[in-house]
Short mmCIF file of C-alpha atoms in Angstrom, two decimals:
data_model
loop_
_atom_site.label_atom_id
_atom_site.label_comp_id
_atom_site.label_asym_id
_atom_site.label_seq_id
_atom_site.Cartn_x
_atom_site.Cartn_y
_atom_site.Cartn_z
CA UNK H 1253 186.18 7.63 63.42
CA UNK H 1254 186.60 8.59 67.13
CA UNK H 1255 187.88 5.62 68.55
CA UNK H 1256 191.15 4.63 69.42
CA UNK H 1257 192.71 1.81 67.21
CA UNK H 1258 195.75 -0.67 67.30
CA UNK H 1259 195.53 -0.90 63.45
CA UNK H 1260 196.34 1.77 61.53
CA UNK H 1261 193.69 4.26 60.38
CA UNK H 1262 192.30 4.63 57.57
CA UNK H 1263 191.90 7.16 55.36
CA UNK H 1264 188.17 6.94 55.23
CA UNK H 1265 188.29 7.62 58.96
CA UNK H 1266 190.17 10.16 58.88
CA UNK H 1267 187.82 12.23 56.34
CA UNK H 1268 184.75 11.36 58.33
CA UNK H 1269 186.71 12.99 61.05
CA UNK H 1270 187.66 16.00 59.36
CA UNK H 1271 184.02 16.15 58.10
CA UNK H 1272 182.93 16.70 61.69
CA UNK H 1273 185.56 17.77 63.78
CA UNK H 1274 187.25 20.43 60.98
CA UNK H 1275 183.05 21.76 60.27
CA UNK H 1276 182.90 22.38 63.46
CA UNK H 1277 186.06 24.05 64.22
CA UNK H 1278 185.36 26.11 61.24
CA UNK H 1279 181.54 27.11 62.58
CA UNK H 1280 182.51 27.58 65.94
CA UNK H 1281 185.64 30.09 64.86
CA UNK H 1282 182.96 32.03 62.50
CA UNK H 1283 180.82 31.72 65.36
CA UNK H 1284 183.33 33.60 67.41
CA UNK H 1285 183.81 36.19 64.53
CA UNK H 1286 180.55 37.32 64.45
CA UNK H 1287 179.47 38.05 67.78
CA UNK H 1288 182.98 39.39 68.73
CA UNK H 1289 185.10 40.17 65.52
CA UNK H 1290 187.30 37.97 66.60
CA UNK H 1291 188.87 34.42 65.42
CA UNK H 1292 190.05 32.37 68.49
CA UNK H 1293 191.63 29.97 66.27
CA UNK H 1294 193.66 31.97 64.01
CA UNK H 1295 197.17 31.72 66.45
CA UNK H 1296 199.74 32.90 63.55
CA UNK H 1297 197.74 36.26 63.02
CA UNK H 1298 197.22 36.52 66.87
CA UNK H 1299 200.79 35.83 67.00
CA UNK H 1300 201.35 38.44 64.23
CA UNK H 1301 198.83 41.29 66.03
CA UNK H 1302 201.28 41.07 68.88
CA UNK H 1303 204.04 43.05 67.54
CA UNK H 1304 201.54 45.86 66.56
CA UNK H 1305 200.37 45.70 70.68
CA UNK H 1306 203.97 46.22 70.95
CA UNK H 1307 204.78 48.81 69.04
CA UNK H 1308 201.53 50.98 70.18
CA UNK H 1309 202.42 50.49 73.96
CA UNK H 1310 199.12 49.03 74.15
CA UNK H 1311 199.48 46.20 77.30
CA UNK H 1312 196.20 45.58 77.74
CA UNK H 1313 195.76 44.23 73.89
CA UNK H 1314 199.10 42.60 74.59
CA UNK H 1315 198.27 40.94 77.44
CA UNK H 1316 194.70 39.99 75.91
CA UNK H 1317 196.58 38.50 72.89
CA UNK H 1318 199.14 36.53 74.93
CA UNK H 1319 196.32 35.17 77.11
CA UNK H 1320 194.78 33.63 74.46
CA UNK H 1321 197.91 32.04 73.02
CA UNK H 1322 198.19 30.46 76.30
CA UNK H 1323 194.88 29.41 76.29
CA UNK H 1324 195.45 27.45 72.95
CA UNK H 1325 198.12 25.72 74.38
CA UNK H 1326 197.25 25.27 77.74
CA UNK H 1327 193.86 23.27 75.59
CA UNK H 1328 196.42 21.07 73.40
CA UNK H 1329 198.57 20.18 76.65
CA UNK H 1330 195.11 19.20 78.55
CA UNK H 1331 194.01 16.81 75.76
CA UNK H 1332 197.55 15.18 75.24
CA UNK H 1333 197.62 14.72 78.84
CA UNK H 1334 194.34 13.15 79.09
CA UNK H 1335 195.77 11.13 76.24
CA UNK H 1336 198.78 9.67 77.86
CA UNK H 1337 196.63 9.19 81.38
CA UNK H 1338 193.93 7.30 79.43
CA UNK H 1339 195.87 5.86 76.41
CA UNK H 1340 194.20 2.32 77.84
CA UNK H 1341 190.61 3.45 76.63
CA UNK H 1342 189.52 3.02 73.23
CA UNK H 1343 187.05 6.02 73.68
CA UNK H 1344 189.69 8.32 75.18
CA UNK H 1345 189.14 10.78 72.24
CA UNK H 1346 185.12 10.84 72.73
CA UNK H 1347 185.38 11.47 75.82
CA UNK H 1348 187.52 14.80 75.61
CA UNK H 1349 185.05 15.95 72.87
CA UNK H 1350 182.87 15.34 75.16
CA UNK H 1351 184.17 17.27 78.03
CA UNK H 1352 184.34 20.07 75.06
CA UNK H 1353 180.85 19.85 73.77
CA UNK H 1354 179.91 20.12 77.66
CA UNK H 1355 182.26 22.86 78.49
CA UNK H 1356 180.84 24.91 74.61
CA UNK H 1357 177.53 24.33 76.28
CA UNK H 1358 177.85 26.23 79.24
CA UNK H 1359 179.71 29.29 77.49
CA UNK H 1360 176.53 29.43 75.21
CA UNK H 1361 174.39 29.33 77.92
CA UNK H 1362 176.36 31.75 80.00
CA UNK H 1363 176.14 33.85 76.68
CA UNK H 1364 172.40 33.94 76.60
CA UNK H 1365 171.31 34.45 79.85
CA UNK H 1366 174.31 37.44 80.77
CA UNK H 1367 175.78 38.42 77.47
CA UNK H 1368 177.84 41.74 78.00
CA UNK H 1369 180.61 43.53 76.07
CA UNK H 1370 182.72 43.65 78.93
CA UNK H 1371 183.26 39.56 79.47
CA UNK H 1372 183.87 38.95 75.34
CA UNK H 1373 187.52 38.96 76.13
CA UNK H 1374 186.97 35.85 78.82
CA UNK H 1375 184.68 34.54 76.72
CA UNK H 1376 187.21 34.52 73.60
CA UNK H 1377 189.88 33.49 75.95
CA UNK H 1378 187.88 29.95 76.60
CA UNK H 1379 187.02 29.41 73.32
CA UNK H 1380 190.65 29.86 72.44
CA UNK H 1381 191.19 27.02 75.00
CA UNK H 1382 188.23 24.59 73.15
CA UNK H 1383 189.58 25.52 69.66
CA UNK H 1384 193.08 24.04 71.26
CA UNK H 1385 191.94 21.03 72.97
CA UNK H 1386 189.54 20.62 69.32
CA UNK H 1387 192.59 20.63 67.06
CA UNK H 1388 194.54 18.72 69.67
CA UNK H 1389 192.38 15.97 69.71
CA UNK H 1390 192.08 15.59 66.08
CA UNK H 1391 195.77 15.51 65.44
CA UNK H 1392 196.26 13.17 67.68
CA UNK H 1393 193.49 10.97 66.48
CA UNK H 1394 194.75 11.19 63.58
CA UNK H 1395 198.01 10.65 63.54
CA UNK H 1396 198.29 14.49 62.30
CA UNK H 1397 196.58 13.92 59.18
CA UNK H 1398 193.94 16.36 60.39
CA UNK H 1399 194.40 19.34 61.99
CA UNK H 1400 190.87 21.04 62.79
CA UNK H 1401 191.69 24.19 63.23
CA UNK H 1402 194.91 24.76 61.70
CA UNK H 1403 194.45 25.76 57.93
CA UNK H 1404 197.79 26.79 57.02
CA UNK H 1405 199.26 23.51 57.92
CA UNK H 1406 196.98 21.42 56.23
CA UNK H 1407 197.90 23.86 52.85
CA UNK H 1408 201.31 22.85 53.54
CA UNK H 1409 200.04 19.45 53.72
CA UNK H 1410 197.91 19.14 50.88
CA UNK H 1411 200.98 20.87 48.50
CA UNK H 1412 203.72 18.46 49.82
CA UNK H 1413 200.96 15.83 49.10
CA UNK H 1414 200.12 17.18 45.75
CA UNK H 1415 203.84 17.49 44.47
CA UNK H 1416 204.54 13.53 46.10
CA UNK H 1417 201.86 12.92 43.61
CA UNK H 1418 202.76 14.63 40.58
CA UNK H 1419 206.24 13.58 41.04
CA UNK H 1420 205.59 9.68 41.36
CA UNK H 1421 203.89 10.57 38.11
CA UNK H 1422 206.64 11.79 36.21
CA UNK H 1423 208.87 9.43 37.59
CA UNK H 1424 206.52 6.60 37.30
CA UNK H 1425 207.05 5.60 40.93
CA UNK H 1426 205.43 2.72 42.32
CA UNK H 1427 201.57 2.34 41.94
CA UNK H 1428 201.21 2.08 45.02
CA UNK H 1429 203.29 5.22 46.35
CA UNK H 1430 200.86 7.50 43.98
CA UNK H 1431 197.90 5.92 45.65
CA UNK H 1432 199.26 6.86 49.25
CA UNK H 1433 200.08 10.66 47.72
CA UNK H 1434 196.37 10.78 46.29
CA UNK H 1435 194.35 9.47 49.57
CA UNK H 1436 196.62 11.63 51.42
CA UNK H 1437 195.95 14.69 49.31
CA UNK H 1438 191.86 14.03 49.48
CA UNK H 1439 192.11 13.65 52.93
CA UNK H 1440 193.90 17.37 53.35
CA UNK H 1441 191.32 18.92 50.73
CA UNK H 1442 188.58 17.43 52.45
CA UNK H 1443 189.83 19.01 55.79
CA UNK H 1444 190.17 22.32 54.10
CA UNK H 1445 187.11 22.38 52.59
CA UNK H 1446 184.94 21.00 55.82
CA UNK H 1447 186.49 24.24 57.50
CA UNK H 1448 185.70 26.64 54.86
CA UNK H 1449 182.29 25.72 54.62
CA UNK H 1450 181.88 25.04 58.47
CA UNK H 1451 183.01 29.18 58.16
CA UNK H 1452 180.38 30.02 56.24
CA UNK H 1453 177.74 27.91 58.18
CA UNK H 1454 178.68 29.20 61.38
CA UNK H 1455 178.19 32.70 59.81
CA UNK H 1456 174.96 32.43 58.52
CA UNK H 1457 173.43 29.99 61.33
CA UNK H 1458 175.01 33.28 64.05
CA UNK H 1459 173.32 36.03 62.44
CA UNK H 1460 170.05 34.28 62.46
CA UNK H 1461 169.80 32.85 65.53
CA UNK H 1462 172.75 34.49 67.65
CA UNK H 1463 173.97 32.43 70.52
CA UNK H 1464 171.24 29.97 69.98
CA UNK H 1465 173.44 28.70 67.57
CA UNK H 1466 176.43 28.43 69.22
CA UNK H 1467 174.32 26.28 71.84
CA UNK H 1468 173.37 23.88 68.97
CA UNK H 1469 177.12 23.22 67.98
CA UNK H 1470 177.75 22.53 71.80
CA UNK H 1471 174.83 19.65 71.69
CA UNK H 1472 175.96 18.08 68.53
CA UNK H 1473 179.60 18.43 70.13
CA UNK H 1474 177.83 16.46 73.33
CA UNK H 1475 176.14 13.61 70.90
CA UNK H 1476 178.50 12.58 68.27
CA UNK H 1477 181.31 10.99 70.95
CA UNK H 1478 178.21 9.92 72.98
CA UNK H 1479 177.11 7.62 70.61
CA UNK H 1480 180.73 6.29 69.50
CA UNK H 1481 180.78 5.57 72.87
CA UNK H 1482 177.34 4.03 73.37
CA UNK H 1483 178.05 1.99 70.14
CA UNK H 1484 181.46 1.12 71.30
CA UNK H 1485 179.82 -0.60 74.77
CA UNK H 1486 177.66 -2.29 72.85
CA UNK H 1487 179.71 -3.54 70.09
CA UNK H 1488 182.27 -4.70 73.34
CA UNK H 1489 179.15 -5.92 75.18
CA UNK H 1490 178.32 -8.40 72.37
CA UNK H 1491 181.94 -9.80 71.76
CA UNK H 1492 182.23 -10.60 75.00
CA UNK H 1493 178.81 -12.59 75.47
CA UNK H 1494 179.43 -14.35 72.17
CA UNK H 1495 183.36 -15.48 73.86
CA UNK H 1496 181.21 -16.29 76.75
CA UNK H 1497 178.89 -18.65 74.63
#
């Protein structure tokens, strides 16, 4: 599910991505809730929350708003860069999770050992950048069929997939168009529903074990594109000895 294909994907792979990758997007951005009542993900009410910055004169939660913004996109530029400059590896993808997993690691670690009120603004500020470089990564991956993060365009999604559907029905389209519509559609609902139960996850696993937690996300983050990539030598590693024989 996290390697980079010349055939097309399929839908199978793409819920097995949005299984991980949207869970974890969703636990990390509860995560982020409870220990600083904040969402890092959620960019159209940040967006929203700026005009009420504005109209209270208040530039510091202006300037704290915009710098996450930037953050988030600053994170999706990174991984389509590292995209385009390694579009020749297959595990591309797994290793920008990894890089994230790494990088979610030493927040959580930074976390434990120094936690203070007074860095949760930096400390929302890089997870704003993960949570970009996360739904990034996915998208691309998936040809945008899953967006991690991004809940309100995968509703969009999932209703432009669900009226496809109902209207091949009562125009008794093409078997084979209503099939597309319906994977489609499970492939959205799946995303939205890895997210929304990655939220309450990440809520539950925070308030019992606090950063802790948040550490544990970071390793799983560090093992899942490990072994895609360890499989992906091997399986690479044995084609070419058995061309060789």
């Amino acid at each position: 599910m996290l390697i980079k294909k010349k055939k097309a994907r399929s839908h199978t792979e793409d819920r097995c991505l949005a299984l991980v990758l949207a869970t974890a997007a969703g636990i990390l951005n509860a995560m982020a809730l409870g220990a600083f009542g904040f969402l890092p993900s959620h960019m159209s009410g940040n967006a929203s929350q700026i005009s009420s910055e504005v109209a209270n004169s208040n530039t510091y939660g202006l300037l704290f708003l915009a710098a996450l913004l930037l953050a988030f996109v600053l994170g999706s530029t990174l991984a389509r860069v590292a995209v385009v400059v390694g579009q020749k590896l297959r595990t591309i993808f797994c290793l920008i999770l990894l890089a994230e997993g790494v990088a979610l690691t030493a927040v959580s670690v930074f976390e434990l050992l120094f936690y203070s009120a007074r860095f949760n603004e930096e400390v929302l500020i890089a997870l704003g950048f993960l949570m970009g470089v996360h739904n990034a990564t996915s998208t691309q991956l998936s040809n945008g069929r899953v967006r991690s993060t991004h809940v309100t365009g995968t509703l969009t999604d999932a209703g432009i997939a669900l009226g496809s559907f109902l209207s091949s029905l009562v125009a008794r389209g093409e078997a084979t168009d209503r099939r597309s519509c319906r994977k489609q559609l499970y492939t959205h609902l799946t995303t939205i529903f890895s997210f929304l139960t990655g939220c309450i996850v990440g809520l539950v696993l925070f308030n019992l074990f606090g950063f802790k937690a948040m550490l544990a996300l970071g390793a799983v983050l560090i093992i899942v594109p490990l072994s895609a990539i360890v499989i992906t030598v091997r399986t690479a590693s044995k084609w070419m000895d058995a061309r060789k024989a």
